[in-house]
Structures are given as structure tokens and as C-alpha cells.
CSV table of C-alpha atoms in Angstrom, one decimal:
chain,number,residue,atom,x,y,z
A,560,MET,CA,-7.7,86.7,214.3
A,561,ALA,CA,-7.0,85.0,217.5
A,562,PHE,CA,-8.7,84.8,219.8
A,563,VAL,CA,-7.1,86.6,222.9
A,564,ASN,CA,-9.2,86.8,226.5
A,565,LEU,CA,-7.0,88.6,228.8
A,566,LYS,CA,-9.7,88.2,231.9
A,567,ASN,CA,-9.7,84.7,231.4
A,568,LYS,CA,-6.2,84.6,230.0
A,569,LEU,CA,-7.3,82.2,227.2
A,570,ILE,CA,-5.5,82.8,223.9
A,571,GLN,CA,-6.8,80.8,221.1
A,572,VAL,CA,-5.3,80.9,217.6
A,573,LYS,CA,-5.8,79.4,214.1
A,574,ILE,CA,-3.5,78.0,211.6
A,575,VAL,CA,-4.1,76.6,208.5
A,576,TYR,CA,-2.4,74.4,206.3
A,577,TYR,CA,-2.6,75.8,202.4
A,578,GLY,CA,-0.9,74.2,199.2
A,579,PRO,CA,-1.7,72.1,196.2
A,580,GLY,CA,-4.1,69.1,196.4
A,581,ARG,CA,-2.5,65.9,197.1
A,582,GLY,CA,0.5,67.7,198.9
A,583,GLY,CA,0.7,66.2,202.0
A,584,LYS,CA,-1.8,68.7,204.1
A,585,THR,CA,-3.8,66.1,205.7
A,586,THR,CA,-1.2,63.7,206.0
A,587,ASN,CA,0.3,66.4,208.2
A,588,LEU,CA,-2.7,66.9,211.0
A,589,GLU,CA,-2.8,63.1,210.6
A,590,TYR,CA,0.8,62.1,211.7
A,591,ILE,CA,0.2,64.9,214.3
A,592,ASN,CA,-3.5,63.6,215.4
A,593,ARG,CA,-2.0,59.7,215.2
A,594,LYS,CA,1.5,60.1,216.9
A,595,PHE,CA,0.6,62.7,219.6
A,596,GLN,CA,-3.0,61.6,220.6
A,597,HIS,CA,-2.4,60.3,223.5
A,598,ARG,CA,-1.0,63.6,225.1
A,599,ILE,CA,-3.2,66.4,223.0
A,600,ASN,CA,-6.1,64.3,223.8
A,601,SER,CA,-8.6,65.4,220.8
A,602,GLU,CA,-10.1,64.6,218.1
A,603,MET,CA,-9.8,65.0,214.3
A,604,VAL,CA,-12.4,65.8,212.4
A,605,THR,CA,-12.1,65.3,208.8
A,606,VAL,CA,-14.8,65.8,206.0
A,607,LYS,CA,-14.1,63.9,202.8
A,608,THR,CA,-15.4,63.5,199.5
A,609,HIS,CA,-16.2,59.2,198.9
A,610,GLY,CA,-12.9,59.3,197.0
A,611,ASP,CA,-11.2,60.1,200.2
A,612,ARG,CA,-10.1,63.3,199.1
A,613,THR,CA,-10.9,66.3,201.7
A,614,LEU,CA,-13.8,67.9,200.6
A,615,PHE,CA,-14.4,71.2,203.2
A,616,PHE,CA,-11.4,70.4,205.5
A,617,ASP,CA,-9.9,68.7,208.6
A,618,PHE,CA,-10.1,70.4,211.9
A,619,LEU,CA,-7.5,69.3,214.8
A,620,PRO,CA,-7.9,71.6,217.8
A,621,PHE,CA,-5.7,70.9,221.1
A,622,ASP,CA,-4.5,72.5,223.9
A,623,VAL,CA,-0.7,73.4,224.2
A,624,GLY,CA,-1.4,73.9,228.1
A,625,LEU,CA,-0.6,76.9,230.5
A,626,VAL,CA,2.3,79.0,229.2
A,627,ASN,CA,3.3,82.1,231.4
A,628,GLY,CA,-0.4,81.6,233.0
A,629,TYR,CA,-2.2,82.0,229.8
A,630,GLN,CA,-4.0,78.8,228.2
A,631,ILE,CA,-2.8,78.3,224.8
A,632,LYS,CA,-5.8,76.7,222.5
A,633,ILE,CA,-4.0,75.7,218.9
A,634,GLN,CA,-6.8,75.1,215.8
A,635,LEU,CA,-5.4,73.5,213.2
A,636,TYR,CA,-6.9,73.2,209.7
A,637,THR,CA,-6.2,72.1,206.3
A,638,VAL,CA,-8.0,73.3,203.4
A,639,PRO,CA,-8.8,71.3,200.2
A,640,GLY,CA,-6.2,71.6,197.5
A,641,GLN,CA,-8.1,70.8,194.4
A,642,VAL,CA,-8.3,74.2,192.4
A,643,LYS,CA,-12.5,73.9,192.2
A,644,TYR,CA,-12.9,74.5,196.0
A,645,ASP,CA,-11.9,78.2,196.0
A,646,ALA,CA,-14.6,79.2,198.1
A,647,THR,CA,-14.2,76.9,200.6
A,648,ARG,CA,-10.4,77.6,200.7
A,649,ARG,CA,-11.0,81.6,201.0
A,650,LEU,CA,-13.6,80.9,204.1
A,651,VAL,CA,-11.4,78.5,205.9
A,652,LEU,CA,-8.7,81.4,205.6
A,653,ARG,CA,-11.2,83.7,207.5
A,654,GLY,CA,-9.9,84.6,210.8
A,655,VAL,CA,-6.3,82.9,209.8
A,656,ASP,CA,-3.1,83.4,212.6
A,657,GLY,CA,-0.5,81.8,210.8
A,658,ILE,CA,-0.2,79.9,208.0
A,659,VAL,CA,2.2,76.2,206.9
A,660,PHE,CA,1.9,76.3,203.3
A,661,VAL,CA,2.7,72.8,202.4
A,662,ALA,CA,4.3,72.6,198.9
A,663,ASP,CA,4.9,69.5,196.8
A,664,GLY,CA,8.6,68.4,196.2
A,665,MET,CA,7.8,66.4,193.2
A,666,LEU,CA,9.2,68.0,189.9
A,667,VAL,CA,6.0,67.8,188.1
A,668,ARG,CA,4.1,69.6,190.8
A,669,ARG,CA,6.3,72.6,190.0
A,670,GLU,CA,3.8,74.6,188.4
A,671,THR,CA,0.9,74.0,190.9
A,672,ASN,CA,3.0,74.7,193.7
A,673,ILE,CA,3.8,78.2,192.4
A,674,GLN,CA,-0.5,78.4,191.2
A,675,SER,CA,-1.4,77.5,194.9
A,676,LEU,CA,1.0,80.3,196.4
A,677,ARG,CA,-0.7,82.4,194.4
A,678,ASN,CA,-4.2,81.5,195.2
A,679,LEU,CA,-3.5,81.9,198.7
A,680,GLN,CA,-2.0,85.1,198.0
A,681,GLU,CA,-5.0,86.3,196.4
A,682,ASN,CA,-7.4,84.8,198.8
A,683,LEU,CA,-5.6,86.3,201.6
A,684,ALA,CA,-6.3,89.8,199.9
A,685,SER,CA,-9.9,89.2,200.5
A,686,TYR,CA,-9.4,89.4,203.8
A,687,LYS,CA,-7.1,92.6,203.3
A,688,LYS,CA,-4.6,90.3,204.6
A,689,GLY,CA,-1.8,89.4,203.3
A,690,LEU,CA,1.8,87.3,203.3
A,691,ARG,CA,4.0,90.0,204.6
A,692,THR,CA,2.5,90.7,207.5
A,693,LEU,CA,1.0,86.8,208.7
A,694,PRO,CA,3.4,84.4,210.5
A,695,TRP,CA,3.7,81.6,207.8
A,696,VAL,CA,6.2,79.2,206.9
A,697,LEU,CA,7.1,76.4,203.9
A,698,GLN,CA,7.3,73.0,204.1
A,699,TYR,CA,8.9,71.0,201.1
A,700,ASN,CA,6.9,67.7,201.6
A,701,LYS,CA,7.4,64.2,199.8
A,702,MET,CA,11.4,64.3,200.4
A,703,ASP,CA,10.9,60.5,200.5
A,704,LEU,CA,10.4,59.6,197.0
A,705,ARG,CA,13.9,61.0,196.1
A,706,GLU,CA,15.2,57.5,197.2
A,707,GLN,CA,12.6,55.6,195.0
A,708,GLY,CA,14.2,57.8,191.9
A,709,ILE,CA,11.1,60.2,191.7
A,710,PRO,CA,12.2,63.5,190.0
A,711,MET,CA,12.6,65.9,192.6
A,712,MET,CA,13.1,69.4,193.0
A,713,PRO,CA,16.0,70.5,194.6
A,714,ILE,CA,15.2,72.6,197.8
A,715,GLU,CA,17.1,75.6,195.8
A,716,MET,CA,14.2,75.1,193.1
A,717,LEU,CA,11.8,75.4,195.6
A,718,GLU,CA,13.3,78.0,197.3
A,719,GLN,CA,13.5,80.4,194.2
A,720,ASP,CA,9.9,79.4,193.3
A,721,LEU,CA,8.1,79.8,196.4
A,722,ASN,CA,10.4,81.7,199.0
A,723,GLN,CA,12.6,84.2,197.3
A,724,GLU,CA,10.9,86.8,198.1
A,725,SER,CA,10.0,85.8,201.9
A,726,HIS,CA,12.7,84.6,202.9
A,727,ARG,CA,10.2,82.6,205.9
A,728,PRO,CA,11.7,79.3,207.8
A,729,TYR,CA,11.1,76.6,205.2
A,730,PHE,CA,11.3,72.4,206.3
A,731,PRO,CA,12.3,69.8,203.6
A,732,ALA,CA,9.7,67.2,205.0
A,733,SER,CA,8.2,63.9,204.6
A,734,ALA,CA,4.7,63.9,206.1
A,735,LEU,CA,4.0,60.2,205.7
A,736,GLU,CA,7.2,59.1,207.6
A,737,GLY,CA,6.4,62.2,210.1
A,738,THR,CA,10.1,64.1,209.3
A,739,ASN,CA,10.1,67.5,210.1
A,740,VAL,CA,6.3,67.9,210.8
A,741,VAL,CA,6.8,68.5,214.0
A,742,ALA,CA,9.5,71.0,213.3
A,743,THR,CA,7.0,72.8,211.2
A,744,LEU,CA,4.5,72.8,213.6
A,745,LYS,CA,6.5,74.4,216.7
A,746,LYS,CA,7.9,76.9,213.9
A,747,ILE,CA,4.6,77.8,213.2
A,748,ILE,CA,3.0,77.9,216.7
A,749,THR,CA,5.8,79.6,218.1
A,750,LEU,CA,5.8,82.6,215.2
A,751,THR,CA,1.8,83.2,215.4
A,752,ILE,CA,1.8,83.3,219.2
A,753,ALA,CA,4.9,85.8,219.0
A,754,SER,CA,3.0,87.8,216.6
A,755,ILE,CA,0.1,88.0,218.9
A,756,ARG,CA,2.4,89.3,221.8
A,757,LYS,CA,1.7,92.6,221.8
A,758,GLU,CA,-2.2,92.2,222.8
A,759,LEU,CA,-0.8,90.0,225.9
A,760,LEU,CA,1.5,92.5,227.4
B,1033,VAL,CA,13.0,96.3,229.1
B,1034,ILE,CA,10.3,94.7,231.4
B,1035,LYS,CA,8.1,94.1,228.2
B,1036,SER,CA,11.1,92.2,226.2
B,1037,SER,CA,11.4,90.3,229.3
B,1038,LYS,CA,8.4,89.1,229.5
B,1039,LEU,CA,8.4,88.3,226.0
B,1040,ASP,CA,11.0,86.0,226.3
B,1041,THR,CA,9.6,84.1,229.5
B,1042,LEU,CA,7.1,83.2,227.2
B,1043,THR,CA,8.4,82.3,224.2
B,1044,SER,CA,10.7,80.5,226.0
B,1045,GLU,CA,8.1,78.6,228.0
B,1046,LEU,CA,6.1,77.9,224.8
B,1047,GLU,CA,8.7,76.3,223.4
B,1048,ASN,CA,9.6,74.1,226.4
B,1049,ARG,CA,6.1,73.2,226.5
B,1050,LEU,CA,5.9,72.3,222.5
B,1051,ASP,CA,8.9,70.4,223.2
B,1052,GLU,CA,7.3,68.5,226.1
B,1053,LEU,CA,4.3,67.7,224.1
B,1054,PHE,CA,5.7,66.5,220.8
B,1055,ARG,CA,8.4,64.9,221.9
B,1056,GLU,CA,9.5,61.8,219.6
B,1057,ASP,CA,10.4,59.5,221.9
B,1058,GLY,CA,8.2,56.2,220.4
B,1059,GLN,CA,5.9,56.1,223.3
B,1060,PRO,CA,2.9,54.4,223.6
B,1061,GLY,CA,0.1,55.4,221.3
B,1062,GLU,CA,2.2,55.4,218.5
B,1063,PRO,CA,0.6,53.3,216.3
B,1064,LEU,CA,2.4,54.7,213.0
B,1065,GLN,CA,3.7,52.6,210.3
B,1066,HIS,CA,5.6,53.0,207.0
B,1067,ARG,CA,1.8,52.6,205.4
B,1068,ASP,CA,2.8,50.3,202.5
B,1069,ALA,CA,6.6,51.9,203.1
B,1070,ARG,CA,8.3,53.2,200.1
B,1071,SER,CA,5.7,52.9,197.7
B,1072,SER,CA,2.5,54.4,199.6
B,1073,GLN,CA,2.8,58.2,198.5
B,1074,PRO,CA,2.1,58.0,194.8
B,1075,LEU,CA,0.4,54.9,194.8
B,1076,ALA,CA,-2.2,56.1,197.9
B,1077,GLU,CA,-3.7,58.3,195.8
B,1078,LEU,CA,-4.3,55.8,192.7
B,1079,LYS,CA,-5.5,53.4,195.6
B,1080,LYS,CA,-8.2,56.3,196.5
B,1081,ILE,CA,-9.2,56.8,193.0
B,1082,VAL,CA,-9.7,53.3,192.1
B,1083,LEU,CA,-12.0,52.9,195.0
B,1084,SER,CA,-13.8,55.9,194.0
B,1085,ILE,CA,-14.1,54.5,190.5
B,1086,ASP,CA,-15.2,51.4,191.7
B,1087,TRP,CA,-17.8,53.5,193.9
B,1088,GLU,CA,-19.1,55.6,191.0
B,1089,ILE,CA,-17.6,56.5,187.6
B,1090,THR,CA,-18.2,60.1,187.7
B,1091,PRO,CA,-15.9,62.2,185.0
B,1092,GLU,CA,-14.1,63.5,187.7
B,1093,ALA,CA,-13.0,60.2,189.2
B,1094,VAL,CA,-12.0,59.0,185.5
B,1095,GLU,CA,-9.9,62.5,184.9
B,1096,SER,CA,-8.4,61.9,188.3
B,1097,PHE,CA,-7.7,58.1,187.4
B,1098,LEU,CA,-5.9,59.1,183.9
B,1099,ALA,CA,-3.9,62.4,185.4
B,1100,GLN,CA,-2.7,60.3,188.3
B,1101,ILE,CA,-1.5,57.8,186.0
B,1102,ARG,CA,0.5,59.9,183.9
B,1103,LEU,CA,2.1,61.3,186.8
B,1104,LEU,CA,2.9,57.8,188.0
B,1105,ARG,CA,4.6,57.1,184.5
B,1106,GLU,CA,6.6,60.1,185.0
B,1107,ALA,CA,7.6,58.9,188.2
B,1108,TYR,CA,8.8,55.5,187.2
B,1109,PRO,CA,10.1,55.9,184.0
B,1110,ALA,CA,13.2,53.4,184.2
B,1111,ASP,CA,10.8,50.5,185.8
B,1112,LYS,CA,9.3,48.4,182.8
B,1113,ILE,CA,7.3,46.5,184.9
B,1114,VAL,CA,5.8,49.2,186.5
B,1115,THR,CA,5.4,51.4,183.5
B,1116,MET,CA,3.8,48.2,181.8
B,1117,PHE,CA,1.8,47.9,184.8
B,1118,LEU,CA,0.7,51.3,184.3
B,1119,GLN,CA,0.0,51.1,180.6
B,1120,ILE,CA,-3.0,48.1,181.5
B,1121,LEU,CA,-4.3,51.0,184.2
B,1122,GLY,CA,-4.3,53.6,181.3
B,1123,SER,CA,-5.9,51.5,178.8
B,1124,LEU,CA,-8.5,50.4,181.1
B,1125,GLY,CA,-9.0,54.3,182.4
B,1126,GLN,CA,-9.7,55.3,178.7
B,1127,TYR,CA,-12.0,52.3,178.1
B,1128,ILE,CA,-13.9,53.5,181.4
B,1129,LYS,CA,-14.1,57.6,180.2
B,1130,SER,CA,-15.2,56.5,176.7
B,1131,ASN,CA,-18.0,53.7,178.2
B,1132,ARG,CA,-18.9,55.0,181.9
B,1133,SER,CA,-21.4,52.8,183.3
B,1134,LYS,CA,-21.9,50.9,180.0
B,1135,ALA,CA,-17.9,49.2,180.5
B,1136,HIS,CA,-17.9,45.6,180.5
B,1137,PRO,CA,-18.3,44.2,184.1
B,1138,SER,CA,-15.5,42.8,184.3
B,1139,THR,CA,-13.3,45.8,183.5
B,1140,PHE,CA,-13.7,47.0,187.1
B,1141,SER,CA,-12.7,43.9,188.8
B,1142,LEU,CA,-9.9,43.9,186.6
B,1143,LEU,CA,-9.0,47.2,187.6
B,1144,ASN,CA,-8.6,47.0,191.1
B,1145,SER,CA,-6.8,43.5,190.4
B,1146,VAL,CA,-4.0,45.4,188.3
B,1147,PHE,CA,-4.1,47.9,190.8
B,1148,ALA,CA,-3.4,45.4,193.7
B,1149,ARG,CA,-0.3,43.5,191.9
B,1150,LEU,CA,0.9,47.0,191.1
B,1151,GLU,CA,1.1,47.6,194.9
B,1152,GLU,CA,2.1,44.5,196.1
B,1153,ILE,CA,5.2,44.7,193.3
B,1154,THR,CA,6.3,48.2,194.2
B,1155,SER,CA,5.7,47.6,198.2
B,1156,SER,CA,8.1,44.4,197.9
B,1157,PRO,CA,11.3,45.4,197.6
B,1158,LYS,CA,13.0,42.3,197.8
B,1159,MET,CA,10.4,40.5,195.0
B,1160,SER,CA,12.2,39.0,192.0
B,1161,GLU,CA,12.1,40.3,188.9
B,1162,LEU,CA,10.6,37.2,187.6
B,1163,GLU,CA,8.2,37.0,190.4
B,1164,LYS,CA,7.4,40.2,189.1
B,1165,ARG,CA,7.3,39.2,185.3
B,1166,LYS,CA,4.9,36.6,186.3
B,1167,LEU,CA,2.8,38.9,188.1
B,1168,LEU,CA,2.7,40.9,185.1
B,1169,GLN,CA,2.0,38.4,182.8
B,1170,MET,CA,-1.1,37.1,184.7
B,1171,GLU,CA,-2.5,40.2,184.4
B,1172,MET,CA,-1.9,40.6,181.1
B,1173,THR,CA,-3.4,37.3,180.2
B,1174,ALA,CA,-6.7,38.8,181.8
B,1175,TYR,CA,-6.3,42.1,179.9
B,1176,GLN,CA,-6.1,40.2,176.7
B,1177,GLN,CA,-9.4,38.1,178.4
B,1178,LEU,CA,-11.4,41.5,178.5
B,1179,ARG,CA,-10.6,42.8,175.5
B,1180,GLU,CA,-11.8,39.6,173.9
B,1181,LYS,CA,-15.2,39.7,175.9
B,1182,ILE,CA,-15.8,43.3,174.6
B,1183,SER,CA,-15.0,42.4,171.0
B,1184,GLN,CA,-17.4,39.5,171.5
B,1185,ARG,CA,-20.1,41.9,172.8
B,1186,ARG,CA,-19.8,44.5,170.4
B,1187,ALA,CA,-20.2,42.0,168.1
B,1188,ALA,CA,-23.1,40.6,169.4
B,1189,ASP,CA,-24.8,43.9,169.5
B,1190,GLU,CA,-24.1,44.9,166.2
B,1191,ALA,CA,-25.6,41.5,164.9
B,1192,ARG,CA,-28.8,42.3,166.8
B,1193,PRO,CA,-31.7,43.5,164.5
B,1194,VAL,CA,-31.8,47.4,164.0
B,1195,PRO,CA,-35.3,48.7,165.3
B,1196,PRO,CA,-36.9,51.0,162.7
B,1197,ALA,CA,-36.0,54.2,162.9
B,1198,PRO,CA,-39.2,56.8,164.9
B,1199,THR,CA,-40.7,58.7,162.4
B,1200,ALA,CA,-40.1,62.4,162.0
B,1201,ALA,CA,-43.7,62.8,163.9
B,1202,LYS,CA,-43.1,60.9,166.7
B,1203,PRO,CA,-40.9,61.9,169.7
B,1204,PRO,CA,-38.4,59.3,170.9
B,1205,ALA,CA,-40.1,57.8,174.1
B,1206,ILE,CA,-36.6,58.1,176.0
B,1207,PRO,CA,-34.3,61.5,175.3
B,1208,ALA,CA,-31.2,60.8,173.8
B,1209,ALA,CA,-28.2,61.1,176.4
B,1210,SER,CA,-27.8,64.3,174.8
B,1211,GLU,CA,-30.6,66.0,174.9
B,1212,VAL,CA,-32.0,67.8,177.9
B,1213,THR,CA,-35.8,67.9,178.7
B,1214,ALA,CA,-37.2,70.8,181.0
B,1215,PRO,CA,-38.0,67.9,183.3
B,1216,MET,CA,-34.7,66.7,183.2
B,1217,LEU,CA,-33.0,69.9,184.0
B,1218,ALA,CA,-35.6,70.8,187.0
B,1219,GLN,CA,-34.6,67.4,188.5
B,1220,ALA,CA,-30.5,68.1,188.0
B,1221,VAL,CA,-31.4,71.6,189.7
B,1222,ALA,CA,-33.4,70.2,192.6
B,1223,GLU,CA,-30.5,67.5,193.0
B,1224,LEU,CA,-28.1,70.3,193.2
B,1225,LYS,CA,-29.8,72.2,195.6
B,1226,GLU,CA,-30.2,69.8,198.0
B,1227,PHE,CA,-26.3,68.6,197.9
B,1228,PHE,CA,-25.8,72.0,198.5
B,1229,ARG,CA,-28.1,72.4,201.4
B,1230,SER,CA,-26.4,69.3,203.0
B,1231,GLU,CA,-23.2,70.0,202.1
B,1232,MET,CA,-23.7,73.5,203.6
B,1233,ALA,CA,-25.3,71.9,207.0
B,1234,VAL,CA,-22.1,70.0,207.5
B,1235,LEU,CA,-19.9,73.1,206.8
B,1236,ARG,CA,-21.9,75.1,209.1
B,1237,ARG,CA,-22.0,72.6,212.0
B,1238,GLN,CA,-18.2,72.2,211.6
B,1239,LEU,CA,-17.7,76.3,212.1
B,1240,LYS,CA,-19.9,76.4,215.5
B,1241,ILE,CA,-17.1,74.0,216.5
B,1242,ASP,CA,-14.7,76.9,215.8
B,1243,ALA,CA,-16.9,79.5,217.4
B,1244,PRO,CA,-14.8,80.6,220.6
B,1245,GLN,CA,-17.0,80.1,223.2
């Protein structure tokens, strides 16, 4: 649930990057942190295993600044993608306001994408939330690998698997190269703020 | 109408602010490089796992390693040299899986070396086929040498006199690997509890950051 303080005109929203393990969620945040650090003036907090996989989550808070008289603060989180960390994923989803589902575009990851989306739905249900009501967007990541001859899913297949019912905004992306990382982020922030606008007016 | 107008203003201001904040203009503070460029995404994962195995051989790390090798073999079906490198890595992974910490010490240096060559090849698009083959040949030779060392060690172990079998009345001084004794179990439980305690402490600290002021 977004934190809205009408008296102080402060809005704080929580956006979670969700998706299968090794799909590029952390890479998204790392890109944002590295590329815009001089503007967002923030530090990315990350808790990893010694093998450098996300064990708990990554956390990147930053201020958007004053918008229409409101101070807007954004908190970006990732969840660990590995199947065994389901309890952590559920915990990170608590109070979520917007979601970026980062799907892995590699053909061999087709089933893990579908499982991860199903897992997201189940975990949201435990908070009595759902993908029908929450703002969320999809990012089809690793599109740069197509150039290397690695079998990738066509966008149509990803759409059919993950977005057929929801028709949410989607972004073919390469988190590693930064392609559409910012577009994804801007979209989810705009949708999330729009979703809480009733509280603002 | 007033509400709708206010919303439009809010959305429009927000979009402008986001454009300003995330303007991709290549300004200073952008140390983005093509991290190992083309190769990095699939191999970056393998690198992490190789380093992880080098640090500690856990069943999870070894399984991840083998899974990643399978994935890469599917990803590079047409590249024979890369496939050969992956085959060597896969064989080393299987050997480590079977022998864990008893694996020959040279296995881990070879694992790192083979991976480093593979990384070099995949991140150097201008490297000639001849150079790639030379690198592959070097690693294959090292792999054969390791196999010989392992065979020699196995032969030496087998040649050693077998100690007399303990009598049925006397329990073995050191329990077999598969045998779990009560003190071992208690210690494992204590370790697990400590692990969870420390991890939860970290998690709580992180969640405090999240808490609204």
C-alpha cells in the first residue's frame, strides 16, 4: 500500500521487479543505479549469497522530487528468483504498489517464465491482491542475445504465454545494455502514481 | 472536471520530471560498459557459479553449474569450439559432483582456466579460428593430464593395504558419511538455527529501511 501523507504532501510507492531466477531483475536495478546515480543520489542496497545471486532482495530508493506539490519517493525492490525462496518473495511483495514482471526471452526459459507468473499470482493472492487490479508491466529481457544466435522466443509467444489475458504494457529489453530499462521504469511509475490518484485529490 | 484537470496536470508533471531524471544523454556518472559485451549474459551466470564452487562446493552450486552448462550447450549448438569447452566443463562438473571435496585439487584450477579461455573466446569476436583451436587444444591437454593424475591417484589408493574390518562388536571410530548420529544432528540443527537467526537479523535491518518515517 502506498504511503500517502496528505498533510506533508508526501507519496511513497513500492515497486517490485518480479520474475524467474537469472532473468535480469537485479541487472535492471544495477543499470538504473549506475547510469543515473549522479541524479538520483541514492545507494542500492543488496543482499547476495557468496555466489552473487540475490538471496533476499535488492533495494533502490530514490526521490522523484516535487510533482504538482507532492514529494514523490520511489522504492524499487527485486525478489530472489530461485524457486526455493518463495517465502522471501512473498515478504517482499507485502505492500507492493506496482510490479515489473521481468521475463527471460530465451526459449529454454519459456516454462520458468510461466511458472514465475503463476507464483506471482499465488503470492499476491495471499495478500488479497491480484494482477487484475494492481498496476504492472512486462519486460521481455535479454533480447540482445538474439544476435548471438541463441534461440529466443518471439514477442508473440511471450505475449501469448504471459500477457494474453491482461494486455498490459510490455517492453522488449536488454537490461544488460540498458535497452528499454528506463522506459519500463517510467511506465510503471506513471501507472502506479495514477492508481493512487484518488487519494491525492 | 476540476479533478480530471488536476489529474492531467499531475500525470503530465510526473512524466516531465521522470524524463528529466532519467534522461539518457551520456552525461558523466555513466560508467556503463558492455560488460564483456556479447558474451556476458549467459557466461556471467556461469562465471558466478564457477567462483561459487571455487569458494565452497555445495550440491546447489554444482547442480546450478551443470544446469547452466546444459543451457549454454542449447544456446550455442552451432559453435563446435564452444561446445567442446562446455563438454570439458561439464565433465569436470560431473567429477566434482561425484567426488565433492575429495576431487583432485587440480580440478578447480583447471575449471577456472577452462572457463577463462571460454570467456576469452566468446568475448573476442575478432579472434581467428586457429587461435581458438590452439586455446582449446591447450585446455584439452590439461584435461587429459588431470585425468591421468586422477587415475594414478586411484591406482595408488587401491594399492594401499586395506585395514582390517572392524569387528561387529566395536562401532567404527568415525561414522560413515551416510550415518547420522545424535550429536551430529544436534550440531546441524544448531548451525541451521544460527544461520536463520543471522539472516533474519539482516532482513529485519533491511525492512527497517523500508518502513515509512
